mmCIF file of C-alpha atoms in Angstrom:
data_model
loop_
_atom_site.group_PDB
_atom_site.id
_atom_site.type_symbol
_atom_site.label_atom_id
_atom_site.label_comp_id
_atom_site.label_asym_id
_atom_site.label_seq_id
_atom_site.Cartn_x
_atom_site.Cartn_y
_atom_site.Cartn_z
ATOM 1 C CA UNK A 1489 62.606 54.890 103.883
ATOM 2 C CA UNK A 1490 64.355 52.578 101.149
ATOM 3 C CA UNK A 1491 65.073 53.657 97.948
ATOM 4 C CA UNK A 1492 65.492 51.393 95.369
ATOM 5 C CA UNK A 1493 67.280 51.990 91.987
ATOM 6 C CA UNK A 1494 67.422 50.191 88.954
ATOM 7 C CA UNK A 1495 68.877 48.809 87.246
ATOM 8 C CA UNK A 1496 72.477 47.766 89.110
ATOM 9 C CA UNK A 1497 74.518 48.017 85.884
ATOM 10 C CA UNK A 1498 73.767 50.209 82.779
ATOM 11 C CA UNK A 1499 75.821 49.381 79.680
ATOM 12 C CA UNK A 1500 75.452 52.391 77.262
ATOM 13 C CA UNK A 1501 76.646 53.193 73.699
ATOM 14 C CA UNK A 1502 78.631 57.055 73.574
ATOM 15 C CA UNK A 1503 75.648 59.364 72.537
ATOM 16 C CA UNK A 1504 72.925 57.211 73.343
ATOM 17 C CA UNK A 1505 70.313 58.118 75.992
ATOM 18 C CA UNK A 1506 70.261 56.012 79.274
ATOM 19 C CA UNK A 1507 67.528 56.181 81.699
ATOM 20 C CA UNK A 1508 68.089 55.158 85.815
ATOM 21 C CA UNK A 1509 65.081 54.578 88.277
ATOM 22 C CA UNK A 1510 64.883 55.059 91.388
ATOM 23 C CA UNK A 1511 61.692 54.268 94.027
ATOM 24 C CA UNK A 1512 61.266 55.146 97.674
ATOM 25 C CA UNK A 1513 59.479 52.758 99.930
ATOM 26 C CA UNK A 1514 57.079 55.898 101.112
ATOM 27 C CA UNK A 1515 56.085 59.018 99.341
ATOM 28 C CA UNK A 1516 58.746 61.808 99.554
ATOM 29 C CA UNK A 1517 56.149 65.019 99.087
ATOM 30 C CA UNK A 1518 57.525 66.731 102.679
ATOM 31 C CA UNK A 1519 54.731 68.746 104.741
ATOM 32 C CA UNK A 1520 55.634 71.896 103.079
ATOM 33 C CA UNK A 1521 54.636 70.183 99.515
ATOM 34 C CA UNK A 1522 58.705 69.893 98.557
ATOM 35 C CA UNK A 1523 60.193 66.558 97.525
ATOM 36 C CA UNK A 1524 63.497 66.186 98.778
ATOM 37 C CA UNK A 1525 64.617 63.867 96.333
ATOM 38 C CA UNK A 1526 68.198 64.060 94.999
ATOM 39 C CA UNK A 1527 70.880 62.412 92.513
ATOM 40 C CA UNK A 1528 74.605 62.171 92.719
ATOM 41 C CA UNK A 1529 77.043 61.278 90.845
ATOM 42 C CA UNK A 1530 80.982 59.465 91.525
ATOM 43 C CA UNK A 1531 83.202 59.075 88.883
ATOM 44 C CA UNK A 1532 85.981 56.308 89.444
ATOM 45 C CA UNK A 1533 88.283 57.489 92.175
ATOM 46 C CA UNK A 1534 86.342 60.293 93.091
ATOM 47 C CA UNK A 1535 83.826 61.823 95.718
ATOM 48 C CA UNK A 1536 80.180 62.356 94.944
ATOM 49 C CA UNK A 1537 79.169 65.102 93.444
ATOM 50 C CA UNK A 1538 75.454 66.468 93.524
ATOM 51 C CA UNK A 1539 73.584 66.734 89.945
ATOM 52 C CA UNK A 1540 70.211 67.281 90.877
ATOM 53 C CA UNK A 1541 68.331 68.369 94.012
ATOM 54 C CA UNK A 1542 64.133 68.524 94.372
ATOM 55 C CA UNK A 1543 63.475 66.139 91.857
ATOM 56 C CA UNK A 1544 64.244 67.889 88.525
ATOM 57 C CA UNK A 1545 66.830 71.108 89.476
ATOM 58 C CA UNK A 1546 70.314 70.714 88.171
ATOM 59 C CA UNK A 1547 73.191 71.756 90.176
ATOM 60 C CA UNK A 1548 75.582 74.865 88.796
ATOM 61 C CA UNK A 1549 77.731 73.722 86.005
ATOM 62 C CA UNK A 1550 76.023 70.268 84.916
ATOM 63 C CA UNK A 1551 75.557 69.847 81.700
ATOM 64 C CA UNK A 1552 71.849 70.279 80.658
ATOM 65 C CA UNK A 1553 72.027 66.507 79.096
ATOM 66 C CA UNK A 1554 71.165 65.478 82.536
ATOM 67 C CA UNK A 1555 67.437 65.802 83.964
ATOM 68 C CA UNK A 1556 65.981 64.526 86.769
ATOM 69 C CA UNK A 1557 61.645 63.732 86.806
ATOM 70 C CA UNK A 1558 59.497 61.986 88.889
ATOM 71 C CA UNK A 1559 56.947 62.391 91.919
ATOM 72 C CA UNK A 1560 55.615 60.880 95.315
ATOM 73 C CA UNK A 1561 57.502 57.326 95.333
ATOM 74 C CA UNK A 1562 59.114 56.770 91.384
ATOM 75 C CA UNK A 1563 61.846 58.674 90.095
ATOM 76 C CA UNK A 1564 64.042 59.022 87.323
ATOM 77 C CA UNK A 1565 67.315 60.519 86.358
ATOM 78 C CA UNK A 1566 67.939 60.844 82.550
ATOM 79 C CA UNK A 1567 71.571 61.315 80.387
ATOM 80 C CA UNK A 1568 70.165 62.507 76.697
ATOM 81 C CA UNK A 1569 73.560 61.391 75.054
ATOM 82 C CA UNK A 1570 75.955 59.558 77.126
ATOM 83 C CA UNK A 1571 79.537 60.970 76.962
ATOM 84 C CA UNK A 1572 82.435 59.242 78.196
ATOM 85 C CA UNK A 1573 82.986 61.462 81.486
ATOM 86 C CA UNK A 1574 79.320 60.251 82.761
ATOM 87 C CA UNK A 1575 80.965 56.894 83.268
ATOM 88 C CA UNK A 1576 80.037 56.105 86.823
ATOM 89 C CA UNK A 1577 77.871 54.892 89.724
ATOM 90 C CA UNK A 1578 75.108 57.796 90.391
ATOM 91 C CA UNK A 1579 73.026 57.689 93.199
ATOM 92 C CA UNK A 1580 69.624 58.656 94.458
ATOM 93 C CA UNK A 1581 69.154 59.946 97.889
ATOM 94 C CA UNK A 1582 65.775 61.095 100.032
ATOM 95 C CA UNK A 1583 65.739 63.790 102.428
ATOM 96 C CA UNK A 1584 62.586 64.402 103.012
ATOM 97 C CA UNK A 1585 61.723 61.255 105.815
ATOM 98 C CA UNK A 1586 64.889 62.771 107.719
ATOM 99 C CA UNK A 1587 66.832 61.462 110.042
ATOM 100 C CA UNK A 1588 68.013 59.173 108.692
ATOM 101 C CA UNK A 1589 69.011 60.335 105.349
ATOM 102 C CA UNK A 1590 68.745 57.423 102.853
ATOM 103 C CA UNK A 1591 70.658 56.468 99.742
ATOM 104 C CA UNK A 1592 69.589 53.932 97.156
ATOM 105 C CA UNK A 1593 72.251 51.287 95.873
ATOM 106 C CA UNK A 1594 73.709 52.857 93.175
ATOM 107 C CA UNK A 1595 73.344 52.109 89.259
ATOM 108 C CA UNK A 1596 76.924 51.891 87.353
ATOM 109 C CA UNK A 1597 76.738 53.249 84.030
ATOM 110 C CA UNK A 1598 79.438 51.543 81.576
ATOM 111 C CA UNK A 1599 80.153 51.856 78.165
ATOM 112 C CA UNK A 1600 78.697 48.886 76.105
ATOM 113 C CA UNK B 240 85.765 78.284 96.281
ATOM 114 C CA UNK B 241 84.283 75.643 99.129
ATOM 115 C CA UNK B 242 86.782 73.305 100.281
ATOM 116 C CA UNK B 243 85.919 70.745 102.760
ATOM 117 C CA UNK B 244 89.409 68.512 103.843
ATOM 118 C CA UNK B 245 88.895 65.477 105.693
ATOM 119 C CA UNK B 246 91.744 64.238 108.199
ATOM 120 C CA UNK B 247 92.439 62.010 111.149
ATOM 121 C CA UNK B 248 92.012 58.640 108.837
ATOM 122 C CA UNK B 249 93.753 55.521 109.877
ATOM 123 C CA UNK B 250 94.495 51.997 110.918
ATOM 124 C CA UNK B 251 92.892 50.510 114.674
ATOM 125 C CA UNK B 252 91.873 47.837 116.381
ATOM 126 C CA UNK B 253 88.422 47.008 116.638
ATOM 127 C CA UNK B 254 87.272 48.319 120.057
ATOM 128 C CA UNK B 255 89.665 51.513 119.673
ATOM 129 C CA UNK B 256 88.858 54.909 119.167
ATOM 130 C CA UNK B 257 89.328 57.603 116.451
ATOM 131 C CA UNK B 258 88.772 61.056 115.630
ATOM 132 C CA UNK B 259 88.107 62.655 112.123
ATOM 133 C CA UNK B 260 88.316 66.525 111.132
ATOM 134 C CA UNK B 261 86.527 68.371 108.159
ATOM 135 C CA UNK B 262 88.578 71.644 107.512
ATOM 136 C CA UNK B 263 86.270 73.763 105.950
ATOM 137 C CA UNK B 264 86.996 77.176 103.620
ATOM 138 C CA UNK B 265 85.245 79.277 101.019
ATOM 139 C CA UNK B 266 81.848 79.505 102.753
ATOM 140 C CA UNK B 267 80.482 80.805 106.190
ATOM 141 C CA UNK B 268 80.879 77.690 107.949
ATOM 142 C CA UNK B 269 79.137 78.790 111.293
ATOM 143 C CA UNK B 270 75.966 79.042 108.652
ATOM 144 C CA UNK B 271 75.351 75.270 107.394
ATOM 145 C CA UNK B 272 74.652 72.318 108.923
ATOM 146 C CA UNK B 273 77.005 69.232 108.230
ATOM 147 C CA UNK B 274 77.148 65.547 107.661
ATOM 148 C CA UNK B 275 79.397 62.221 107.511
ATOM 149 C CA UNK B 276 78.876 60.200 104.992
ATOM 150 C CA UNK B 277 81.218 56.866 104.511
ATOM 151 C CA UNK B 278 82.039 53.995 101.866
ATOM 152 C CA UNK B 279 82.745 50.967 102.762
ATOM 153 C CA UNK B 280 85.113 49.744 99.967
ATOM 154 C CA UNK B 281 83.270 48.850 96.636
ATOM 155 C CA UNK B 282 79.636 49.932 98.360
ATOM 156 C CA UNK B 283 77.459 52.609 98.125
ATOM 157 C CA UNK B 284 77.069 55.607 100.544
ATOM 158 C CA UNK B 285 75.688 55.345 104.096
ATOM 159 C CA UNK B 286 75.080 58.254 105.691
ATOM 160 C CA UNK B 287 76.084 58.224 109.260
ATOM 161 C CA UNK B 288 75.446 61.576 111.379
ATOM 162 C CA UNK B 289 74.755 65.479 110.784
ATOM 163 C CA UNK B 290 74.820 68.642 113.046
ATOM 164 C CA UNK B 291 73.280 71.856 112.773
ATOM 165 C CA UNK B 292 74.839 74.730 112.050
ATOM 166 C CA UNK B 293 75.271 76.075 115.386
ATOM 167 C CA UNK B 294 76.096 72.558 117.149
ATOM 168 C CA UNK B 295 72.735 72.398 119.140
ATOM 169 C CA UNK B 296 71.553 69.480 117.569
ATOM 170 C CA UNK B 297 73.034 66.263 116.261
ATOM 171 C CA UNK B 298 71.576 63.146 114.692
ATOM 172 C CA UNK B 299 72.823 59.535 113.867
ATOM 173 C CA UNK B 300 72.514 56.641 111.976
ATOM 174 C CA UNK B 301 71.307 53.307 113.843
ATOM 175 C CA UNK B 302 74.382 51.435 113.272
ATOM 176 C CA UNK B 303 76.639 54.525 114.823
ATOM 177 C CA UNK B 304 74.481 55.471 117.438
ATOM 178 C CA UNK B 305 75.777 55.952 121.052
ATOM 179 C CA UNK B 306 79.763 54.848 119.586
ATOM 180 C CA UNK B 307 80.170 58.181 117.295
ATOM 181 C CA UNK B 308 79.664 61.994 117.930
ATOM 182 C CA UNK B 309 79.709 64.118 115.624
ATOM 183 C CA UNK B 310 80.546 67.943 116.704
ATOM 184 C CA UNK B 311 81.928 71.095 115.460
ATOM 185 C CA UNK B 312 84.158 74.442 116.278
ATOM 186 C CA UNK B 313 82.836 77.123 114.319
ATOM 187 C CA UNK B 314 85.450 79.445 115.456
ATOM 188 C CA UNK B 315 87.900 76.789 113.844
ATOM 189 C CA UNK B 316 86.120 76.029 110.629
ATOM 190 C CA UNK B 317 86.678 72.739 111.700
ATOM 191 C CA UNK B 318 84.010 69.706 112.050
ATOM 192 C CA UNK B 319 84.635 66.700 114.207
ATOM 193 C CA UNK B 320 83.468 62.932 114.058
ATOM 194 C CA UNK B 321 84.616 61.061 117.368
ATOM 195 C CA UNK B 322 84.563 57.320 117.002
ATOM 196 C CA UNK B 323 84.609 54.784 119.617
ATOM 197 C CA UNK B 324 84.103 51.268 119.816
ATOM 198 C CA UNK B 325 85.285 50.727 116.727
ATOM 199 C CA UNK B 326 83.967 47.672 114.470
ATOM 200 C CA UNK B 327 85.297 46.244 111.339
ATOM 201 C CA UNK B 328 81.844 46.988 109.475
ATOM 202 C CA UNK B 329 82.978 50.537 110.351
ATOM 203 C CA UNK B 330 85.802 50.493 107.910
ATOM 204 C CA UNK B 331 85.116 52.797 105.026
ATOM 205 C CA UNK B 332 85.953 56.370 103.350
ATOM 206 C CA UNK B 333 84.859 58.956 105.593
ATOM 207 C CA UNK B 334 83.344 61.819 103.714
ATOM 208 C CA UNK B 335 82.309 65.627 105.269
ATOM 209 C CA UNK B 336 79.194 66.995 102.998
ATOM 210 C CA UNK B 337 78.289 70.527 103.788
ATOM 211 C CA UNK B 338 74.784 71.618 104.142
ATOM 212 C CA UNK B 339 71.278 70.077 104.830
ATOM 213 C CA UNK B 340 71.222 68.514 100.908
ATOM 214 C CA UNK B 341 74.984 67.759 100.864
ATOM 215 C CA UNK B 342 75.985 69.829 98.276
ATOM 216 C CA UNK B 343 79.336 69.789 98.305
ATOM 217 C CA UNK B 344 81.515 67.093 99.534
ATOM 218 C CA UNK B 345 85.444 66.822 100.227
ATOM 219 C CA UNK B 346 87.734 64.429 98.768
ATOM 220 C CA UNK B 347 87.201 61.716 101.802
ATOM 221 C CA UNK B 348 89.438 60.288 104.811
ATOM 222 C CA UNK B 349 90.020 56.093 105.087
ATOM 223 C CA UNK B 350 89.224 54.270 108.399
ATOM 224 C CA UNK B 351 90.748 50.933 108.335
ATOM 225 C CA UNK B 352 89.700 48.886 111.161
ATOM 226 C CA UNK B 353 91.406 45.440 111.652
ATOM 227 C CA UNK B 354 93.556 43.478 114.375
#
């Protein structure tokens, strides 16, 4: 399965809303009617670090300013108002055509 | 507090062999399944193998198949990633991710590979 996000670079102004896609080359509704689709997040210098997992539930302790939506192949991961420690390059990530587990190519978000 | 420390990182030639360790702490490690994930510098994330929880089964990536095994000691806390036939497209940060939908990840181990 590819996933594709877009777009590659997202300027952003501090407390604007930014919006990332991301799209899987085959529907990720598993047998059991879950969607294994997830988003993570790496700040400069660091590991990744989970935000969302099935689509739309956020992981313990991040901030409720991110949301994750979407269904069968389209996606989306949302920031309400961009603060300056969401500067990074999240990911998307399907789990539900497993092995292997596949990652899209990342969207850096920048300040404008 | 889960802590997942990668070691065993280094430089080698290409066609030499390597082994990288996951110490793992603050969670019932004999209870999740476990990955590799790895970064080649300034690109995105590749996954590369997992194991179940109890070792029984393993699975790869394509471009690590039959050169990497991936393994574990659950009486050491300890997951393994044994690399052979090393290429330079195999140089990267090494991360351990714990669980089926890697939900927590350690800080990474770097695999240079060059002559």
């Amino acid at each position: 399965v590819v996933m594709t996000q877009s777009p590659l670079s997202l300027p952003v102004t501090l407390g604007q809303p930014a919006s990332i896609s991301c799209r899987s080359s085959r529907s990720l509704v598993y047998s059991d009617g879950n969607t294994y689709l997830y988003w993570f997040q790496q700040r400069p210098g660091q590991s990744p670090r989970r935000l969302i997992y099935e689509v739309s539930n956020r992981d313990s302790g991040v901030p409720d300013r991110f949301s994750g939506s979407g269904s069968g192949t389209d996606f989306t991961l949302k920031i309400s108002r961009v603060e300056a420690e969401d500067i990074g390059v999240y990911y998307c990530m399907q789990g539900s055509n497993r092995p292997p587990l596949t990652f899209g190519g990342g969207t850096k978000v920048e300040i404008k | 507090q889960v802590q997942l420390v990668e070691s065993g990182g280094g430089v080698v030639q290409p066609g030499g062999s390597l082994r990288l360790s996951c110490a793992a702490s603050g969670f019932t490690f004999s209870d999740y399944g476990m990955h590799w994930v790895r970064q080649a510098p300034g690109k995105g994330l590749e996954w590369v193998a997992f194991v179940r929880y109890d070792g029984s089964k393993t699975y790869y990536g394509d471009s690590v198949k039959g050169r990497f095994t991936i393994s574990r000691d659950n009486s050491k806390n300890t997951l393994y990633l044994q690399m052979n036939s090393l290429r330079t497209e195999d140089m990267a940060l090494y991360y351990c991710a714990k669980h089926v939908d890697l939900e927590d990840w350690g800080q990474g181990t770097l695999v240079t590979v060059s002559s």
